[in-house]
Amino acid sequence: MSVQAKETPNPNAVKFDSDRMIFEGNGSVSVMPGQTSDHSILNDLMSLNGVDNVFGFQNFITVNKKNDASWDELKQQVIDTIENHGY
């Protein structure tokens, strides 16, 4: 399993790429505050302290953090969550 965090132009968003397919098909999935998903991985990410919303497509998930959250603490938690789901 290999998950890599990649910076984006938005300082509150980081793209997490997996070497495995996470979401089949050509449709994207997202979860905003107050929502849940049929994909447990997205619900688990949303439950992390500091996560504002998530977006996924095929082999990546972009996580947007809340303004007061720190990537120093959050990145490894996101990677661990993705890897715990087998990606």
Short mmCIF file of N, CA and C in Angstrom, two decimals:
data_model
loop_
_atom_site.label_atom_id
_atom_site.label_comp_id
_atom_site.label_asym_id
_atom_site.label_seq_id
_atom_site.Cartn_x
_atom_site.Cartn_y
_atom_site.Cartn_z
N MET A 1 0.85 -1.18 0.00
CA MET A 1 0.00 0.00 0.00
C MET A 1 0.89 1.23 0.00
N SER A 2 0.51 2.18 -0.79
CA SER A 2 1.30 3.39 -0.86
C SER A 2 0.38 4.58 -1.10
N VAL A 3 0.32 5.46 -0.11
CA VAL A 3 -0.45 6.68 -0.21
C VAL A 3 0.52 7.85 -0.13
N GLN A 4 0.38 8.77 -1.09
CA GLN A 4 1.27 9.93 -1.11
C GLN A 4 0.45 11.20 -1.03
N ALA A 5 0.88 12.11 -0.16
CA ALA A 5 0.24 13.41 -0.02
C ALA A 5 0.88 14.39 -1.00
N LYS A 6 0.03 15.11 -1.73
CA LYS A 6 0.53 16.09 -2.69
C LYS A 6 -0.13 17.44 -2.43
N GLU A 7 0.68 18.46 -2.35
CA GLU A 7 0.18 19.82 -2.13
C GLU A 7 -0.69 20.25 -3.31
N THR A 8 -1.61 21.14 -3.06
CA THR A 8 -2.46 21.73 -4.11
C THR A 8 -2.30 23.25 -4.02
N PRO A 9 -2.81 23.99 -4.99
CA PRO A 9 -2.74 25.44 -4.90
C PRO A 9 -3.51 26.01 -3.70
N ASN A 10 -4.47 25.26 -3.20
CA ASN A 10 -5.24 25.68 -2.03
C ASN A 10 -4.51 25.19 -0.77
N PRO A 11 -4.06 26.08 0.11
CA PRO A 11 -3.33 25.64 1.30
C PRO A 11 -4.17 24.81 2.27
N ASN A 12 -5.48 24.83 2.13
CA ASN A 12 -6.34 24.03 3.00
C ASN A 12 -6.69 22.68 2.40
N ALA A 13 -6.16 22.38 1.20
CA ALA A 13 -6.47 21.11 0.54
C ALA A 13 -5.19 20.35 0.20
N VAL A 14 -5.21 19.05 0.48
CA VAL A 14 -4.11 18.17 0.09
C VAL A 14 -4.73 16.97 -0.63
N LYS A 15 -4.10 16.58 -1.74
CA LYS A 15 -4.53 15.43 -2.53
C LYS A 15 -3.74 14.21 -2.08
N PHE A 16 -4.46 13.14 -1.77
CA PHE A 16 -3.83 11.90 -1.32
C PHE A 16 -4.03 10.86 -2.41
N ASP A 17 -2.94 10.49 -3.09
CA ASP A 17 -2.96 9.52 -4.18
C ASP A 17 -2.65 8.13 -3.63
N SER A 18 -3.38 7.14 -4.15
CA SER A 18 -3.14 5.75 -3.81
C SER A 18 -2.67 5.02 -5.05
N ASP A 19 -1.89 3.96 -4.86
CA ASP A 19 -1.48 3.13 -6.00
C ASP A 19 -2.56 2.10 -6.33
N ARG A 20 -3.69 2.17 -5.62
CA ARG A 20 -4.82 1.27 -5.88
C ARG A 20 -6.07 2.08 -6.18
N MET A 21 -7.00 1.50 -6.91
CA MET A 21 -8.27 2.12 -7.21
C MET A 21 -9.12 2.16 -5.93
N ILE A 22 -9.60 3.34 -5.57
CA ILE A 22 -10.44 3.50 -4.38
C ILE A 22 -11.91 3.53 -4.79
N PHE A 23 -12.22 4.27 -5.84
CA PHE A 23 -13.60 4.45 -6.31
C PHE A 23 -13.69 3.99 -7.76
N GLU A 24 -14.50 2.99 -8.01
CA GLU A 24 -14.68 2.47 -9.37
C GLU A 24 -15.54 3.43 -10.18
N GLY A 25 -15.37 3.39 -11.49
CA GLY A 25 -16.22 4.16 -12.39
C GLY A 25 -15.69 5.55 -12.66
N ASN A 26 -16.52 6.34 -13.33
CA ASN A 26 -16.12 7.68 -13.76
C ASN A 26 -16.80 8.79 -12.97
N GLY A 27 -17.46 8.44 -11.88
CA GLY A 27 -18.14 9.46 -11.09
C GLY A 27 -17.33 9.83 -9.86
N SER A 28 -17.34 11.10 -9.54
CA SER A 28 -16.66 11.55 -8.33
C SER A 28 -17.63 11.46 -7.15
N VAL A 29 -17.07 11.45 -5.95
CA VAL A 29 -17.87 11.43 -4.73
C VAL A 29 -17.34 12.51 -3.80
N SER A 30 -18.23 13.12 -3.05
CA SER A 30 -17.79 14.13 -2.09
C SER A 30 -18.71 14.10 -0.88
N VAL A 31 -18.18 14.59 0.23
CA VAL A 31 -18.93 14.70 1.46
C VAL A 31 -18.65 16.07 2.05
N MET A 32 -19.72 16.79 2.31
CA MET A 32 -19.63 18.10 2.94
C MET A 32 -20.05 17.97 4.40
N PRO A 33 -19.77 18.98 5.22
CA PRO A 33 -20.18 18.91 6.64
C PRO A 33 -21.67 18.61 6.78
N GLY A 34 -21.98 17.70 7.69
CA GLY A 34 -23.37 17.31 7.92
C GLY A 34 -23.87 16.20 7.02
N GLN A 35 -23.06 15.78 6.06
CA GLN A 35 -23.45 14.71 5.14
C GLN A 35 -22.73 13.41 5.50
N THR A 36 -23.26 12.31 4.99
CA THR A 36 -22.58 11.02 5.06
C THR A 36 -22.53 10.43 3.66
N SER A 37 -21.73 9.40 3.52
CA SER A 37 -21.52 8.78 2.22
C SER A 37 -21.78 7.28 2.31
N ASP A 38 -22.04 6.65 1.16
CA ASP A 38 -22.10 5.20 1.09
C ASP A 38 -20.70 4.59 1.20
N HIS A 39 -19.67 5.43 1.09
CA HIS A 39 -18.27 4.99 1.17
C HIS A 39 -17.76 5.24 2.59
N SER A 40 -17.54 4.16 3.33
CA SER A 40 -17.12 4.31 4.73
C SER A 40 -15.80 5.05 4.87
N ILE A 41 -14.92 4.93 3.89
CA ILE A 41 -13.64 5.62 3.95
C ILE A 41 -13.85 7.14 4.05
N LEU A 42 -14.82 7.66 3.30
CA LEU A 42 -15.08 9.09 3.34
C LEU A 42 -15.69 9.50 4.68
N ASN A 43 -16.56 8.68 5.23
CA ASN A 43 -17.14 8.96 6.54
C ASN A 43 -16.06 8.95 7.62
N ASP A 44 -15.14 8.01 7.53
CA ASP A 44 -14.04 7.95 8.50
C ASP A 44 -13.14 9.18 8.40
N LEU A 45 -12.88 9.63 7.19
CA LEU A 45 -12.07 10.84 7.01
C LEU A 45 -12.80 12.06 7.57
N MET A 46 -14.10 12.14 7.33
CA MET A 46 -14.87 13.27 7.84
C MET A 46 -14.90 13.30 9.37
N SER A 47 -14.72 12.15 10.00
CA SER A 47 -14.76 12.10 11.46
C SER A 47 -13.44 12.56 12.09
N LEU A 48 -12.40 12.74 11.29
CA LEU A 48 -11.12 13.22 11.83
C LEU A 48 -11.25 14.68 12.24
N ASN A 49 -10.72 15.00 13.40
CA ASN A 49 -10.75 16.37 13.90
C ASN A 49 -9.97 17.28 12.96
N GLY A 50 -10.64 18.30 12.45
CA GLY A 50 -9.98 19.26 11.56
C GLY A 50 -10.35 19.12 10.10
N VAL A 51 -11.01 18.01 9.72
CA VAL A 51 -11.41 17.82 8.32
C VAL A 51 -12.71 18.57 8.06
N ASP A 52 -12.75 19.36 6.99
CA ASP A 52 -13.95 20.11 6.62
C ASP A 52 -14.79 19.38 5.58
N ASN A 53 -14.15 18.88 4.50
CA ASN A 53 -14.86 18.13 3.47
C ASN A 53 -13.88 17.28 2.69
N VAL A 54 -14.42 16.31 1.95
CA VAL A 54 -13.58 15.38 1.18
C VAL A 54 -14.17 15.19 -0.21
N PHE A 55 -13.28 14.90 -1.16
CA PHE A 55 -13.66 14.67 -2.55
C PHE A 55 -12.83 13.49 -3.05
N GLY A 56 -13.47 12.53 -3.69
CA GLY A 56 -12.74 11.39 -4.19
C GLY A 56 -13.07 11.07 -5.63
N PHE A 57 -12.07 10.55 -6.34
CA PHE A 57 -12.24 10.10 -7.72
C PHE A 57 -11.19 9.04 -8.01
N GLN A 58 -11.63 7.89 -8.41
CA GLN A 58 -10.79 6.76 -8.81
C GLN A 58 -9.70 6.47 -7.78
N ASN A 59 -8.46 6.94 -7.96
CA ASN A 59 -7.38 6.55 -7.06
C ASN A 59 -6.89 7.69 -6.15
N PHE A 60 -7.71 8.71 -5.95
CA PHE A 60 -7.28 9.78 -5.04
C PHE A 60 -8.43 10.33 -4.22
N ILE A 61 -8.07 10.93 -3.10
CA ILE A 61 -9.01 11.65 -2.25
C ILE A 61 -8.37 12.98 -1.91
N THR A 62 -9.10 14.06 -2.13
CA THR A 62 -8.64 15.38 -1.71
C THR A 62 -9.37 15.72 -0.42
N VAL A 63 -8.58 16.08 0.58
CA VAL A 63 -9.11 16.44 1.88
C VAL A 63 -8.94 17.94 2.08
N ASN A 64 -10.01 18.60 2.44
CA ASN A 64 -9.97 20.02 2.78
C ASN A 64 -10.07 20.13 4.30
N LYS A 65 -9.12 20.84 4.89
CA LYS A 65 -9.11 21.00 6.33
C LYS A 65 -9.79 22.31 6.71
N LYS A 66 -10.18 22.37 7.97
CA LYS A 66 -10.71 23.62 8.52
C LYS A 66 -9.56 24.61 8.68
N ASN A 67 -9.87 25.89 8.64
CA ASN A 67 -8.83 26.92 8.70
C ASN A 67 -7.94 26.81 9.92
N ASP A 68 -8.48 26.41 11.06
CA ASP A 68 -7.69 26.36 12.28
C ASP A 68 -6.96 25.03 12.49
N ALA A 69 -7.11 24.09 11.57
CA ALA A 69 -6.43 22.79 11.67
C ALA A 69 -5.03 22.88 11.07
N SER A 70 -4.16 21.98 11.50
CA SER A 70 -2.77 21.95 11.04
C SER A 70 -2.50 20.69 10.23
N TRP A 71 -1.90 20.87 9.05
CA TRP A 71 -1.53 19.70 8.25
C TRP A 71 -0.46 18.88 8.94
N ASP A 72 0.36 19.50 9.77
CA ASP A 72 1.40 18.75 10.48
C ASP A 72 0.79 17.60 11.28
N GLU A 73 -0.36 17.83 11.85
CA GLU A 73 -1.02 16.80 12.64
C GLU A 73 -1.95 15.94 11.79
N LEU A 74 -2.57 16.53 10.81
CA LEU A 74 -3.66 15.88 10.08
C LEU A 74 -3.19 14.93 8.96
N LYS A 75 -2.10 15.26 8.28
CA LYS A 75 -1.67 14.45 7.13
C LYS A 75 -1.51 12.97 7.47
N GLN A 76 -0.80 12.67 8.54
CA GLN A 76 -0.56 11.28 8.88
C GLN A 76 -1.85 10.57 9.28
N GLN A 77 -2.75 11.28 9.94
CA GLN A 77 -4.04 10.67 10.29
C GLN A 77 -4.83 10.30 9.04
N VAL A 78 -4.78 11.17 8.02
CA VAL A 78 -5.48 10.88 6.76
C VAL A 78 -4.84 9.67 6.07
N ILE A 79 -3.52 9.67 5.99
CA ILE A 79 -2.81 8.54 5.36
C ILE A 79 -3.14 7.24 6.09
N ASP A 80 -3.09 7.27 7.43
CA ASP A 80 -3.40 6.07 8.20
C ASP A 80 -4.82 5.59 7.94
N THR A 81 -5.77 6.51 7.86
CA THR A 81 -7.16 6.14 7.61
C THR A 81 -7.32 5.48 6.24
N ILE A 82 -6.69 6.07 5.22
CA ILE A 82 -6.77 5.52 3.87
C ILE A 82 -6.13 4.12 3.83
N GLU A 83 -4.95 3.99 4.44
CA GLU A 83 -4.26 2.70 4.45
C GLU A 83 -5.03 1.66 5.27
N ASN A 84 -5.69 2.08 6.35
CA ASN A 84 -6.48 1.14 7.15
C ASN A 84 -7.66 0.57 6.36
N HIS A 85 -8.07 1.27 5.31
CA HIS A 85 -9.13 0.77 4.42
C HIS A 85 -8.57 -0.09 3.29
N GLY A 86 -7.26 -0.31 3.30
CA GLY A 86 -6.66 -1.21 2.33
C GLY A 86 -6.12 -0.55 1.08
N TYR A 87 -5.98 0.78 1.11
CA TYR A 87 -5.47 1.47 -0.07
C TYR A 87 -4.10 2.04 0.19
#
